[in-house]
Amino acid sequence: MGRRRKGRDISGWLIVDKPAGPTSTAVVNKIRWAFEAKKAGHAGTLDPAATGLLAVALGEATKTIPFITEADKAYRFTIRLGAATNTDDAEGEVIATSDLRPTDRDIQAALPAFTGDILQIPPKFSAVKIDGERAYALARDEEEFEIAARPLHVAELRLAGRPDADHAVLEMTCGKGGYVRSIARDLGQALGCHAHVETLRRIWSGPFTLEEAIDLGTVEAEARTPALDAHLLPVEAALTDLPELPCTGLAATRLRNGNPAEVLSSTAEYGEAAWASHRGKPIAIGTYRAGQLHPSRVLNL
């Protein structure tokens, strides 16, 4: 019999403005400690050098993580023109340079090729698995390998600023699995000047925005106090894109036991993902079919 995990039964979402430096996992571990939570996880990794929105789920909210990881996300990033690096960001070593500097018009003309449904090759220094090994581990060992291109939907990519001839600030909204470093690398190649990401900031993720975020300093200062608990968003904050289906107490009991149950009303389409609630509390997430919710995840709140 496994050992019972110690900690509080606390559930909800904490939106953090991650600083440059720590890994996303390190941030989650600090938050789990600060809340004394049994369980915690995040919805979308940020590289250590990246900043911005990191959505951290506690307790039962971890069951809703997929709805944030699958959602669109937006980034604001600065690219350094004239140099490529082996990591496609400022952390790596320069492997190619160019004296060519594109104009604003050149950059704007190149951006449409990187919007819509595109194929993108992730950076070699990434967590993509190659024959069971992480790509970054193979790259550090200087092994030769190729990464297959992956589909990505880019809803928007625009030039947001041009501080000087060597830099361009871009904003991008994209779906799951997008690598900003790959956009910078490939844009530099298309412009014939090389490029890499110098700074990167996530500005929103699904329903969550930086306006809701707190910094790690606040987490540390308010650790293990009611003041920190007050920053938590409810579990259902991750479900705003799904129809809410109210149900009776009897139906709530059936759903909590993993059985299909009738819902009182529905704006859901047949076969659509939705969630059931009773007296405003989320009960289960599942698939709506002919007046019933068929649960796939039960929320024990």
PDB file of N, CA, C and O in Angstrom, residues 15 36 39-40 66 74 87 90 98 108 121 128 144 160 165 184 191 196 222 225 246 254 260 281 293:
ATOM      1  N   ILE A  15      -2.597  32.175 -10.485  1.00  0.00           N
ATOM      2  CA  ILE A  15      -1.956  32.723 -11.669  1.00  0.00           C
ATOM      3  C   ILE A  15      -0.723  33.508 -11.225  1.00  0.00           C
ATOM      4  O   ILE A  15      -0.835  34.462 -10.451  1.00  0.00           O
ATOM      5  N   GLU A  36       0.946  24.451   1.261  1.00  0.00           N
ATOM      6  CA  GLU A  36       0.957  23.139   1.920  1.00  0.00           C
ATOM      7  C   GLU A  36      -0.017  22.190   1.212  1.00  0.00           C
ATOM      8  O   GLU A  36      -0.733  21.398   1.852  1.00  0.00           O
ATOM      9  N   LYS A  39      -1.317  18.395  -3.885  1.00  0.00           N
ATOM     10  CA  LYS A  39      -1.078  18.184  -5.313  1.00  0.00           C
ATOM     11  C   LYS A  39      -1.061  19.511  -6.040  1.00  0.00           C
ATOM     12  O   LYS A  39      -1.859  20.409  -5.746  1.00  0.00           O
ATOM     13  N   ALA A  40      -0.147  19.650  -7.006  1.00  0.00           N
ATOM     14  CA  ALA A  40      -0.064  20.874  -7.806  1.00  0.00           C
ATOM     15  C   ALA A  40       0.542  20.549  -9.157  1.00  0.00           C
ATOM     16  O   ALA A  40       1.299  19.587  -9.315  1.00  0.00           O
ATOM     17  N   PRO A  66      -5.857  20.068 -18.705  1.00  0.00           N
ATOM     18  CA  PRO A  66      -5.900  19.913 -20.169  1.00  0.00           C
ATOM     19  C   PRO A  66      -6.675  21.006 -20.896  1.00  0.00           C
ATOM     20  O   PRO A  66      -6.365  21.323 -22.050  1.00  0.00           O
ATOM     21  N   ALA A  74      -0.916  33.732 -25.703  1.00  0.00           N
ATOM     22  CA  ALA A  74      -0.343  34.892 -26.368  1.00  0.00           C
ATOM     23  C   ALA A  74       0.998  35.255 -25.749  1.00  0.00           C
ATOM     24  O   ALA A  74       1.178  35.167 -24.528  1.00  0.00           O
ATOM     25  N   THR A  87      20.628  27.444 -29.445  1.00  0.00           N
ATOM     26  CA  THR A  87      19.415  27.205 -28.658  1.00  0.00           C
ATOM     27  C   THR A  87      18.231  28.035 -29.152  1.00  0.00           C
ATOM     28  O   THR A  87      17.129  27.917 -28.623  1.00  0.00           O
ATOM     29  N   ALA A  90      18.824  33.681 -26.333  1.00  0.00           N
ATOM     30  CA  ALA A  90      20.039  34.383 -25.905  1.00  0.00           C
ATOM     31  C   ALA A  90      20.915  33.540 -24.983  1.00  0.00           C
ATOM     32  O   ALA A  90      22.049  33.941 -24.681  1.00  0.00           O
ATOM     33  N   SER A  98      25.081  37.870 -39.459  1.00  0.00           N
ATOM     34  CA  SER A  98      24.845  38.578 -40.717  1.00  0.00           C
ATOM     35  C   SER A  98      24.827  40.079 -40.448  1.00  0.00           C
ATOM     36  O   SER A  98      24.362  40.521 -39.394  1.00  0.00           O
ATOM     37  N   GLN A 108       7.219  42.881 -41.842  1.00  0.00           N
ATOM     38  CA  GLN A 108       5.774  42.758 -41.983  1.00  0.00           C
ATOM     39  C   GLN A 108       5.390  41.914 -43.191  1.00  0.00           C
ATOM     40  O   GLN A 108       4.424  41.149 -43.143  1.00  0.00           O
ATOM     41  N   ILE A 121       9.257  23.228 -36.838  1.00  0.00           N
ATOM     42  CA  ILE A 121      10.234  22.304 -36.273  1.00  0.00           C
ATOM     43  C   ILE A 121      10.669  22.851 -34.915  1.00  0.00           C
ATOM     44  O   ILE A 121      11.226  23.953 -34.844  1.00  0.00           O
ATOM     45  N   VAL A 128      11.187  17.952 -26.509  1.00  0.00           N
ATOM     46  CA  VAL A 128      10.648  16.971 -27.448  1.00  0.00           C
ATOM     47  C   VAL A 128      11.423  15.660 -27.309  1.00  0.00           C
ATOM     48  O   VAL A 128      12.645  15.657 -27.147  1.00  0.00           O
ATOM     49  N   GLU A 144      23.921  13.927 -33.482  1.00  0.00           N
ATOM     50  CA  GLU A 144      23.209  14.343 -34.683  1.00  0.00           C
ATOM     51  C   GLU A 144      21.812  13.731 -34.684  1.00  0.00           C
ATOM     52  O   GLU A 144      21.663  12.512 -34.495  1.00  0.00           O
ATOM     53  N   ALA A 160       5.130  44.532 -33.225  1.00  0.00           N
ATOM     54  CA  ALA A 160       4.604  45.440 -32.203  1.00  0.00           C
ATOM     55  C   ALA A 160       5.552  46.586 -31.881  1.00  0.00           C
ATOM     56  O   ALA A 160       5.167  47.540 -31.212  1.00  0.00           O
ATOM     57  N   ALA A 165      17.661  48.960 -35.048  1.00  0.00           N
ATOM     58  CA  ALA A 165      17.853  48.121 -36.227  1.00  0.00           C
ATOM     59  C   ALA A 165      18.135  46.665 -35.881  1.00  0.00           C
ATOM     60  O   ALA A 165      17.846  45.759 -36.675  1.00  0.00           O
ATOM     61  N   ALA A 184      11.208  32.767 -34.203  1.00  0.00           N
ATOM     62  CA  ALA A 184      12.322  33.714 -34.356  1.00  0.00           C
ATOM     63  C   ALA A 184      13.386  33.155 -35.297  1.00  0.00           C
ATOM     64  O   ALA A 184      13.879  33.857 -36.186  1.00  0.00           O
ATOM     65  N   LEU A 191      14.181  36.095 -43.615  1.00  0.00           N
ATOM     66  CA  LEU A 191      14.645  37.456 -43.882  1.00  0.00           C
ATOM     67  C   LEU A 191      16.099  37.486 -44.342  1.00  0.00           C
ATOM     68  O   LEU A 191      16.602  38.538 -44.751  1.00  0.00           O
ATOM     69  N   HIS A 196      17.313  35.294 -33.209  1.00  0.00           N
ATOM     70  CA  HIS A 196      16.988  34.456 -32.064  1.00  0.00           C
ATOM     71  C   HIS A 196      16.174  35.274 -31.069  1.00  0.00           C
ATOM     72  O   HIS A 196      16.124  36.505 -31.143  1.00  0.00           O
ATOM     73  N   GLU A 222       3.385  35.776   1.741  1.00  0.00           N
ATOM     74  CA  GLU A 222       2.088  35.363   2.274  1.00  0.00           C
ATOM     75  C   GLU A 222       1.978  33.853   2.442  1.00  0.00           C
ATOM     76  O   GLU A 222       0.881  33.335   2.696  1.00  0.00           O
ATOM     77  N   THR A 225      -0.544  31.409   4.821  1.00  0.00           N
ATOM     78  CA  THR A 225      -1.460  32.318   5.512  1.00  0.00           C
ATOM     79  C   THR A 225      -2.759  32.414   4.727  1.00  0.00           C
ATOM     80  O   THR A 225      -2.792  32.132   3.516  1.00  0.00           O
ATOM     81  N   PRO A 246     -26.405  22.893 -15.112  1.00  0.00           N
ATOM     82  CA  PRO A 246     -26.890  22.687 -13.746  1.00  0.00           C
ATOM     83  C   PRO A 246     -27.590  21.334 -13.606  1.00  0.00           C
ATOM     84  O   PRO A 246     -28.188  20.828 -14.562  1.00  0.00           O
ATOM     85  N   ARG A 254     -25.111  10.868  -8.635  1.00  0.00           N
ATOM     86  CA  ARG A 254     -24.811   9.903  -9.707  1.00  0.00           C
ATOM     87  C   ARG A 254     -23.516  10.281 -10.428  1.00  0.00           C
ATOM     88  O   ARG A 254     -22.672   9.426 -10.699  1.00  0.00           O
ATOM     89  N   PRO A 260     -23.576   8.469 -15.751  1.00  0.00           N
ATOM     90  CA  PRO A 260     -24.281   9.519 -16.491  1.00  0.00           C
ATOM     91  C   PRO A 260     -25.497   9.992 -15.698  1.00  0.00           C
ATOM     92  O   PRO A 260     -26.103   9.219 -14.953  1.00  0.00           O
ATOM     93  N   LYS A 281     -21.486  24.733  -7.577  1.00  0.00           N
ATOM     94  CA  LYS A 281     -20.228  24.006  -7.387  1.00  0.00           C
ATOM     95  C   LYS A 281     -20.036  22.999  -8.526  1.00  0.00           C
ATOM     96  O   LYS A 281     -20.955  22.247  -8.860  1.00  0.00           O
ATOM     97  N   LEU A 293     -25.203  14.259 -18.959  1.00  0.00           N
ATOM     98  CA  LEU A 293     -23.751  14.411 -18.985  1.00  0.00           C
ATOM     99  C   LEU A 293     -23.132  13.057 -18.662  1.00  0.00           C
ATOM    100  O   LEU A 293     -23.468  12.434 -17.658  1.00  0.00           O
TER     101      LEU A 293
END
